[in-house]
Short mmCIF file of C-alpha atoms and ligand atoms in Angstrom, two decimals:
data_model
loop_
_atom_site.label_atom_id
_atom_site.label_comp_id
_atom_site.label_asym_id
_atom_site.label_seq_id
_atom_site.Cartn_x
_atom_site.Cartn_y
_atom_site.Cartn_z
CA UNK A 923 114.59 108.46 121.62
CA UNK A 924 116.86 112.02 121.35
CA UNK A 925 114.70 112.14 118.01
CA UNK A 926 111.85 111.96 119.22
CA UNK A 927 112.38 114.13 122.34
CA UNK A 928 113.94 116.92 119.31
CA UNK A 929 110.53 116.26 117.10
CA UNK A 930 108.74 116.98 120.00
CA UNK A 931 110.07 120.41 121.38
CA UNK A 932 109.89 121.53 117.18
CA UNK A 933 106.11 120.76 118.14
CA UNK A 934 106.03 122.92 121.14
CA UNK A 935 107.79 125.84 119.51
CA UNK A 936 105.30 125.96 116.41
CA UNK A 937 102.53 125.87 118.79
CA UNK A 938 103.63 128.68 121.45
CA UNK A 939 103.98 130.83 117.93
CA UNK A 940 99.85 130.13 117.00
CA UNK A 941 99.30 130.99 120.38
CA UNK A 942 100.73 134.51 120.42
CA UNK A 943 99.09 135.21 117.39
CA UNK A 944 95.57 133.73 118.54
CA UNK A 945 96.17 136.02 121.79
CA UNK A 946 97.02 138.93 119.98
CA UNK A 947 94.40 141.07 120.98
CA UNK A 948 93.04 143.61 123.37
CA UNK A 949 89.32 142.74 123.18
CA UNK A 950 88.74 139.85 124.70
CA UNK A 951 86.21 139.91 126.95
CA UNK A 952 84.93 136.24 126.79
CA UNK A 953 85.97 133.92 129.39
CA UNK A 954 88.80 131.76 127.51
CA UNK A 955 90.04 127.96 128.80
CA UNK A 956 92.86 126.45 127.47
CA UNK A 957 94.26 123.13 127.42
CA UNK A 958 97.21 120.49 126.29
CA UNK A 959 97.91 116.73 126.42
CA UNK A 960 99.59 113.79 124.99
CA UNK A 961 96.87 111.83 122.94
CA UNK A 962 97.12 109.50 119.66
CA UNK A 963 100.49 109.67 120.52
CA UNK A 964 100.78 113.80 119.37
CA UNK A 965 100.45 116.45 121.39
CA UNK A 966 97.30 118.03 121.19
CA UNK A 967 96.38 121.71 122.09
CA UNK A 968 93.53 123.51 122.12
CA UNK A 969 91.64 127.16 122.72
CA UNK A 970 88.11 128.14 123.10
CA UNK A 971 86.35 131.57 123.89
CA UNK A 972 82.64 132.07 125.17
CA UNK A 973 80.75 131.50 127.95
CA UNK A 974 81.17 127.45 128.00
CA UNK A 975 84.99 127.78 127.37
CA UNK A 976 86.39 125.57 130.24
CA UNK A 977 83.45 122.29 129.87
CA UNK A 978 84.05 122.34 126.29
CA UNK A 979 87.66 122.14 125.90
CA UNK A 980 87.42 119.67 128.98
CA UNK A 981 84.88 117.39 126.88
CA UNK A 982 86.90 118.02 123.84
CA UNK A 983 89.96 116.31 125.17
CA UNK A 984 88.27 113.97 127.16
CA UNK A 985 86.59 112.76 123.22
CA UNK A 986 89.82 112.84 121.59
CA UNK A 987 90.79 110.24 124.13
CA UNK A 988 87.92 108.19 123.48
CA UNK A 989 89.13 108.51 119.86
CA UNK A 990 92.04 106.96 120.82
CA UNK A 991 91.34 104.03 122.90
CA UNK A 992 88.95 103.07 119.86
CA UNK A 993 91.82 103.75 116.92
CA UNK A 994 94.70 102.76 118.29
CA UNK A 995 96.69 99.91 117.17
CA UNK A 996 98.68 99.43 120.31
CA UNK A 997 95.68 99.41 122.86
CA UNK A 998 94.42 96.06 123.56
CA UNK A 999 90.83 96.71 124.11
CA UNK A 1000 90.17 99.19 120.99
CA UNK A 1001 88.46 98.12 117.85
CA UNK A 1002 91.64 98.16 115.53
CA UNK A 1003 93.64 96.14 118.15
CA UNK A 1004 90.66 93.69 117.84
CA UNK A 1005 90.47 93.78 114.34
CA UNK A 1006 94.11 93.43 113.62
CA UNK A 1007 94.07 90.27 116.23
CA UNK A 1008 91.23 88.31 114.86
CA UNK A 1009 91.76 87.88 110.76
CA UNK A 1010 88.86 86.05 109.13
CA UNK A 1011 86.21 87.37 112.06
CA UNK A 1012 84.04 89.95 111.64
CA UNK A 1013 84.05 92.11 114.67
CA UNK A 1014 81.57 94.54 116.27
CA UNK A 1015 83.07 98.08 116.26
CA UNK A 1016 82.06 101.30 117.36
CA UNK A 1017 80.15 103.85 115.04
CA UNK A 1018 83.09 106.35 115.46
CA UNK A 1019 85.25 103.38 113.98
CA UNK A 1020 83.11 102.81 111.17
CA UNK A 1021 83.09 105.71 110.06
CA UNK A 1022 87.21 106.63 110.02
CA UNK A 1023 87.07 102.90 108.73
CA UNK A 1024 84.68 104.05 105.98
CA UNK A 1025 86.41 107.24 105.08
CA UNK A 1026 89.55 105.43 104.88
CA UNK A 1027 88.45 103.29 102.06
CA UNK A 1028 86.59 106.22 100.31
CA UNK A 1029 89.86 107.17 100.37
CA UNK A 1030 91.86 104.60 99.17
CA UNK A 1031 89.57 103.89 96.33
CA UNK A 1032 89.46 107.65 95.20
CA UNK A 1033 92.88 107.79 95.33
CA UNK A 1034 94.24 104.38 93.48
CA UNK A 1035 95.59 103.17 97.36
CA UNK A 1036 97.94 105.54 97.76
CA UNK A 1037 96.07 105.98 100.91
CA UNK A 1038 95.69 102.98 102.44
CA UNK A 1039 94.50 102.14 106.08
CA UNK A 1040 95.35 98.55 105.84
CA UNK A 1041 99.76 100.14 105.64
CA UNK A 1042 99.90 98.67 108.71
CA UNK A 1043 102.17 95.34 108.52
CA UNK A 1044 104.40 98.01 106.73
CA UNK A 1045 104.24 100.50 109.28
CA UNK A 1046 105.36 97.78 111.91
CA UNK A 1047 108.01 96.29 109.83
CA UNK A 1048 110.20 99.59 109.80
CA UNK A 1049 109.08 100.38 113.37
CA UNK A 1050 109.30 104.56 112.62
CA UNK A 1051 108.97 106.46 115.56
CA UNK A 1052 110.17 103.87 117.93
CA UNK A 1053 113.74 102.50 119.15
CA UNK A 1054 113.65 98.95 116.85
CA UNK A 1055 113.12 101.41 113.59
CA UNK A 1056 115.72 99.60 110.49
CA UNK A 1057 115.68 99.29 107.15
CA UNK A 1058 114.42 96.00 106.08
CA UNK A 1059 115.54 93.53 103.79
CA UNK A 1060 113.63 93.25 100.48
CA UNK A 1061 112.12 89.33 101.03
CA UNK A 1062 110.51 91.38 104.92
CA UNK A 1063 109.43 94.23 102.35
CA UNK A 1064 108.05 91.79 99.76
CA UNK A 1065 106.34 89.63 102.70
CA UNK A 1066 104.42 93.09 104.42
CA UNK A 1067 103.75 94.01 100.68
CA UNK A 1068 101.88 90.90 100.82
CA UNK A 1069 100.19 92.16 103.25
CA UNK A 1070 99.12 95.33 102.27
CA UNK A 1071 95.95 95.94 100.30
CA UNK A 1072 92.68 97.57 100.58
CA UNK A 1073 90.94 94.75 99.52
CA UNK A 1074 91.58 92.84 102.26
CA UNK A 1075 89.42 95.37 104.60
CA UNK A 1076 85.42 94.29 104.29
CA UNK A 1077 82.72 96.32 106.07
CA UNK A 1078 79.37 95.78 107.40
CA UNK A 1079 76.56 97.23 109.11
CA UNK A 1080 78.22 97.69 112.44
CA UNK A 1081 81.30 95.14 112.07
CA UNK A 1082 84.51 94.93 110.03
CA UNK A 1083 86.42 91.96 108.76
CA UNK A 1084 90.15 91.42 107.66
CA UNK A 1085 90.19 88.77 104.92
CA UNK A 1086 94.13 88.18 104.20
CA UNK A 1087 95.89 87.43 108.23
CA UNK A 1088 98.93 89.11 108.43
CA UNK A 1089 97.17 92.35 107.11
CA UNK A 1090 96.67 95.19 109.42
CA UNK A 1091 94.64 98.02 109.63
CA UNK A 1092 96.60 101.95 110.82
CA UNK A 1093 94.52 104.64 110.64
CA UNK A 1094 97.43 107.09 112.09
CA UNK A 1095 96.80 109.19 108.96
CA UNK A 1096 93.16 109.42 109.09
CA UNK A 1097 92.36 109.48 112.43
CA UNK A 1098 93.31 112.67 113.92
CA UNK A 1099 91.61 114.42 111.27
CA UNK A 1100 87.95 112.56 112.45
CA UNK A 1101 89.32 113.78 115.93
CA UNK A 1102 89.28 117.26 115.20
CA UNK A 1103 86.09 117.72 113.87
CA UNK A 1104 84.66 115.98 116.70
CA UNK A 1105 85.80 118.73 118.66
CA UNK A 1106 84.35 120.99 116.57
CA UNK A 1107 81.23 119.29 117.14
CA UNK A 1108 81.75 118.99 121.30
CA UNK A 1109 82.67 122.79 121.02
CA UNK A 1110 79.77 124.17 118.81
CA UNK A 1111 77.26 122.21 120.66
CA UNK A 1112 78.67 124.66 123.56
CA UNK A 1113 78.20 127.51 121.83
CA UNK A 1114 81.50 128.38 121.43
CA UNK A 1115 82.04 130.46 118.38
CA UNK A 1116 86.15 131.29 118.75
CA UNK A 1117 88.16 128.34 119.02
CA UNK A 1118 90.98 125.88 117.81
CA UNK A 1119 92.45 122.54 118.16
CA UNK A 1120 95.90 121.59 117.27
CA UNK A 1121 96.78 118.00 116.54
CA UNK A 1122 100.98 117.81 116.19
CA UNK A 1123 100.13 119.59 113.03
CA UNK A 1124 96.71 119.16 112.41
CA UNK A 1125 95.11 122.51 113.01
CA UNK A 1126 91.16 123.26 112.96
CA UNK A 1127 90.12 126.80 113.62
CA UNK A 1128 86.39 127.62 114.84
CA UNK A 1129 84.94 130.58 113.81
CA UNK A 1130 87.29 134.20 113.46
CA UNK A 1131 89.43 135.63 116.62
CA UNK A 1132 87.46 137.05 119.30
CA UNK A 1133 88.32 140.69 117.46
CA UNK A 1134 86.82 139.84 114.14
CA UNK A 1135 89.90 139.02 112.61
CA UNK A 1136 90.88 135.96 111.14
CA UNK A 1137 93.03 133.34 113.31
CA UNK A 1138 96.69 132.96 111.77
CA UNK A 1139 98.00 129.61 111.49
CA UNK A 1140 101.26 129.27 111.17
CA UNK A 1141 103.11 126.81 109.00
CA UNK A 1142 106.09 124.96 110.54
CA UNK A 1143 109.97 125.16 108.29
CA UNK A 1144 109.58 121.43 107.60
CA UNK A 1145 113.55 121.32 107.45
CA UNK A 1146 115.02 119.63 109.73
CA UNK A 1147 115.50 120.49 113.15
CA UNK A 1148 113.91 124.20 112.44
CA UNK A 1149 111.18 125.41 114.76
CA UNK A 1150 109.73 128.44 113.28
CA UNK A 1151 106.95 129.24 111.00
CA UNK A 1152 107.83 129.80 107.03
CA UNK A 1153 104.38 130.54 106.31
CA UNK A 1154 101.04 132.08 107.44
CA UNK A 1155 97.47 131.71 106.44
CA UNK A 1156 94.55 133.99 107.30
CA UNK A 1157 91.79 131.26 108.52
CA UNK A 1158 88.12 131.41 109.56
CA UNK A 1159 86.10 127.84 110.31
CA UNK A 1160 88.97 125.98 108.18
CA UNK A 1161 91.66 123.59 108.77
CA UNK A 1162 95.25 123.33 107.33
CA UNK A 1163 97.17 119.41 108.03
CA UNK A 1164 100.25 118.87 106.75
CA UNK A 1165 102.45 115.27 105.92
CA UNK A 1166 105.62 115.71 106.24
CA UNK A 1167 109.14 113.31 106.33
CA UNK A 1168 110.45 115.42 109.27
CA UNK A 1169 107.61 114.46 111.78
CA UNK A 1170 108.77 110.75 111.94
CA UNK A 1171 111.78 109.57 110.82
CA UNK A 1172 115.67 107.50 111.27
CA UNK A 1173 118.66 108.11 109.21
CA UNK A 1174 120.69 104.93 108.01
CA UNK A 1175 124.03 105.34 106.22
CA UNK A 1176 122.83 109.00 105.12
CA UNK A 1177 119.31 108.07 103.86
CA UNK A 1178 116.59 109.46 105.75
CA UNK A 1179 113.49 106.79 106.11
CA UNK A 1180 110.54 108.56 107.33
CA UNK A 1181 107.10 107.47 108.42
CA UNK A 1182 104.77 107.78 105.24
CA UNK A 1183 105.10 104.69 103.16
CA UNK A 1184 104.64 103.95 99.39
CA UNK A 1185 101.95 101.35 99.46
CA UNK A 1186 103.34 99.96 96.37
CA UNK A 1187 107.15 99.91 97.15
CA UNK A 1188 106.61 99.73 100.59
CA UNK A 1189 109.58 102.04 100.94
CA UNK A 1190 108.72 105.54 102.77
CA UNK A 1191 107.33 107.84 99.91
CA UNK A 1192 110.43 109.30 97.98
CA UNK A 1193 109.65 111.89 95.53
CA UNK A 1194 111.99 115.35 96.35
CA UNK A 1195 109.06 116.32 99.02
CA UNK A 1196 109.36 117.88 102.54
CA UNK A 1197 106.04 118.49 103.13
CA UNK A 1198 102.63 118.73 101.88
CA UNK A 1199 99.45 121.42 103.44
CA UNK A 1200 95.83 120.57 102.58
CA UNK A 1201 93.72 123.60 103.82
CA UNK A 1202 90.16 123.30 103.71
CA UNK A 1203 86.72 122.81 106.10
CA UNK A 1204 86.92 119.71 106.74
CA UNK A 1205 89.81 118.02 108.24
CA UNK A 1206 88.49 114.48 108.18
CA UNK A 1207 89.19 114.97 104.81
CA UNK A 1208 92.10 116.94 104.50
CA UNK A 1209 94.16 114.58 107.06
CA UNK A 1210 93.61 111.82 104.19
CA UNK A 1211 93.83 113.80 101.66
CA UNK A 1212 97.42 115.51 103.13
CA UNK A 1213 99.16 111.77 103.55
CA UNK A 1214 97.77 110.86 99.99
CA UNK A 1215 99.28 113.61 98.03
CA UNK A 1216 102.05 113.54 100.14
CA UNK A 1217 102.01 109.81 98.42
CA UNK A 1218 101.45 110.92 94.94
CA UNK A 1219 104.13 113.60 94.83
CA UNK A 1220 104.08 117.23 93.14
CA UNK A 1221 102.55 117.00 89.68
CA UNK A 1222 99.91 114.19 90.46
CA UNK A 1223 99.31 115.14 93.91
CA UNK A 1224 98.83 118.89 92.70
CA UNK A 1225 96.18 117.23 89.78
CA UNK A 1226 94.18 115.84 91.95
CA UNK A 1227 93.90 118.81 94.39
CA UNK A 1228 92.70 121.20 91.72
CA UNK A 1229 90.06 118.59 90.63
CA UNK A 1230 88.47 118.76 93.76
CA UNK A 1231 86.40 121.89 94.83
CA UNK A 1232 87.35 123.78 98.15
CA UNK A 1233 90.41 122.03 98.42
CA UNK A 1234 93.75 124.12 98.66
CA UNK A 1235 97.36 122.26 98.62
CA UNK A 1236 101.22 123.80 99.27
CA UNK A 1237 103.98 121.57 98.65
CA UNK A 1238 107.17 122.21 99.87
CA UNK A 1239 110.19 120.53 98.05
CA UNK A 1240 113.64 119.71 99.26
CA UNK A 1241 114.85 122.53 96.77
CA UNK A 1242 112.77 124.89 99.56
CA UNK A 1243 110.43 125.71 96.10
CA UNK A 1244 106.93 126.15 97.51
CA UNK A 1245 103.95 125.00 94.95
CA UNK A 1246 100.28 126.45 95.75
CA UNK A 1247 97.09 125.53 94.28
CA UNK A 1248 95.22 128.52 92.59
CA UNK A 1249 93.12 129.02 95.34
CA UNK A 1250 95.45 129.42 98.12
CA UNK A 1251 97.61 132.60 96.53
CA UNK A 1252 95.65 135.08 98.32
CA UNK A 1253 95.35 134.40 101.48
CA UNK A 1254 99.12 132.51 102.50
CA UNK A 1255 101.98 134.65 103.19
CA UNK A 1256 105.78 133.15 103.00
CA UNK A 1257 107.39 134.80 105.71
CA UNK A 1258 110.91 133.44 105.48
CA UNK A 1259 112.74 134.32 102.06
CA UNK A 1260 114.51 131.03 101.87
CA UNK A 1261 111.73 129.63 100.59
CA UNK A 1262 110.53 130.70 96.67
CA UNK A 1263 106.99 130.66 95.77
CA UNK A 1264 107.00 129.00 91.76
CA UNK A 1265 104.19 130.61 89.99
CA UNK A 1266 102.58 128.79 87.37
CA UNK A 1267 102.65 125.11 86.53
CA UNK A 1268 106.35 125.09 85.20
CA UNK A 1269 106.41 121.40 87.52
CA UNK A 1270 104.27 120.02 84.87
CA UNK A 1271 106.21 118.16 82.20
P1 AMP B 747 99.98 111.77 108.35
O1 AMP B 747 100.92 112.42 109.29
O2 AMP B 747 98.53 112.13 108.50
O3 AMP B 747 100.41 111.87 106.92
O4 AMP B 747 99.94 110.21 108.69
C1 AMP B 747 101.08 109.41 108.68
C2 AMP B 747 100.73 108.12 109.37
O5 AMP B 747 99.76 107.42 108.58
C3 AMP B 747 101.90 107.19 109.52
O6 AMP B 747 102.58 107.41 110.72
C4 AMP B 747 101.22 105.82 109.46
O7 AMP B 747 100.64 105.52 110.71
C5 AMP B 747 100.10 106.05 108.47
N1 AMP B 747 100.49 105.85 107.06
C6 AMP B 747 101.73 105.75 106.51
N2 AMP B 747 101.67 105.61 105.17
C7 AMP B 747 100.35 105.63 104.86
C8 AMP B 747 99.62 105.50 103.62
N3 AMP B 747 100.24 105.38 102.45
N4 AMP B 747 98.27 105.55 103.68
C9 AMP B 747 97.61 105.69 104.87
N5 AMP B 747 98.24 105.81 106.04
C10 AMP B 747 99.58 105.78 106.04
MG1 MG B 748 97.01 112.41 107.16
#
């Protein structure tokens, strides 16, 4: 619980920092609304500027909450909840859940399942993030890991179908991403031009600063109880999500466990990584594409970035050395100088 309070004030602090920078200037003459909440279990905060300010960031929350009571896992009347509860049964979901549902398996697919909506017997066997989190024993891991599988996931027109029961679906790392470019949708349909939404970490700008300038997101120390900004990136219309071990996580005799699971050690993902930043337009994408590489570690995860066009990655290693992707030298700025930019691809064997 005192973790989860902690994780949440690091949230806060990031935040008010994007804020001062987004309200850094003097010529702002649009009418500006502003707004924050707990939803999908993050807190979410966003800014717009232009005439419709206030009914767009009003309909923009009130559709990340309809996001929510369709993805979540623990609400009884959404879609996954009904999925997860009825194995062998195809069941009627919504279009908005077909389509995280369908991304998600693009996904998995494209990335040999180390992103994998259907982590979910795993996620609820170590509990991360709530008070019964423990490390398992191997015959629970083994049974989950039974469990686990994107095969097991069929879809259909407008219904989905678990094959295997005991397998079940979490789109926690998916699904904020599909939420944030929904708002981008609510907001652009208002004619808003300057805006952005922060998910706990999942940040979509709209548009450049009122001014001209580009919006600066900044890029939270994933160490451990640290709540400033190590990095910041000049963005216009793009989005930066990060995976990291220090959002969710409990320590047992010294070893951290943390919330992004291995789907095939079902063990939280160990491979010498704090954190991983996709930055790109599309967040959908980048939100799977962040807790996949996060998944493949360094040298594969970095691989697969640079074969995909418009797609920028930073890792962050426990070492504090910072990989980028050759696109994202130029416009990200390390601001604290304990962490060291490696140049090159000297992580390659
Ligand atoms: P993110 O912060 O976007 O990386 O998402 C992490 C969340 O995604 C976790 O809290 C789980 O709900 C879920 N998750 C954990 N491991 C995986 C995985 N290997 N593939 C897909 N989702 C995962
Ligand atoms: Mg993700």
């Amino acid at each position: 619980m005192f973790k989860n309070k902690k994780l949440i004030l690091i949230t806060i602090l990031a935040v008010f920092l994007l804020i001062l920078t987004a309200c850094g200037n003097k010529a702002e003459e649009l009418p500006q609304a502003k707004d924050t909440a707990f939803l999908m279990d993050t807190l979410v905060q966003m800014q717009a500027h232009g005439e419709n300010a206030e009914v767009a960031v009003e309909e923009s929350m009130e559709r990340i909450r309809e996001i929510e009571n369709l993805m979540s896992k623990t609400i009884k009347s959404s879609d996954i909840y009904e999925l997860n509860h009825n194995p062998k049964t195809k069941i009627q979901i919504s279009q908005a859940s077909m389509a995280v549902l369908k991304k998600a398996l693009e996904y998995a697919k494209m990335t040999d399942g180390s992103f994998d909506p259907t982590i979910g017997a795993l996620v609820e066997l170590w509990g991360i993030g709530t008070e019964d989190a423990a490390v398992p024993t191997q015959s629970e891991i083994e049974k989950a890991l039974s469990n686990t599988g994107y095969q097991y996931l069929k879809l259909y027109e407008n219904s989905a179908k678990i094959t295997n029961p005991g397998v079940k679906i979490d789109l926690g790392g998916i699904a904020k991403g599909y939420a944030a470019e929904e708002v981008k949708d609510v907001v652009q349909k208002h004619g808003i031009q300057h805006a952005f939404v922060n998910l706990g970490g999942n940040v979509l700008v709209i548009g450049n600063k009122v001014d001209g300038s580009p919006w600066k997101i900044g890029i939270q120390d994933p160490r451990e109880g640290r709540g400033n900004v190590m990095a910041i990136v000049d963005a216009v219309d793009s989005t930066i999500v990060t995976s990291g071990n220090y959002e969710r996580y409990f320590e047992e005799n010294g070893k951290l466990y943390h919330h992004i699971i291995n789907p095939e050690t079902g063990y939280p993902a160990r491979n010498n990584l704090l954190s991983a930043s996709i930055i790109s337009e599309n967040s959908f994408d980048a939100d799977a594409l962040s807790t996949a590489v996060y998944v493949m570690g360094l040298e594969k995860g970095m691989n697969f970035i640079e074969s995909l066009e418009n797609v920028e990655v930073m890792f962050i290693t426990e070492k504090l050395d910072v990989y980028l992707s050759s696109g994202l030298k130029d416009i990200i700025e390390i601001t604290d100088s304990d962490f060291n930019i490696i140049e090159g691809e000297s992580f390659a064997n």
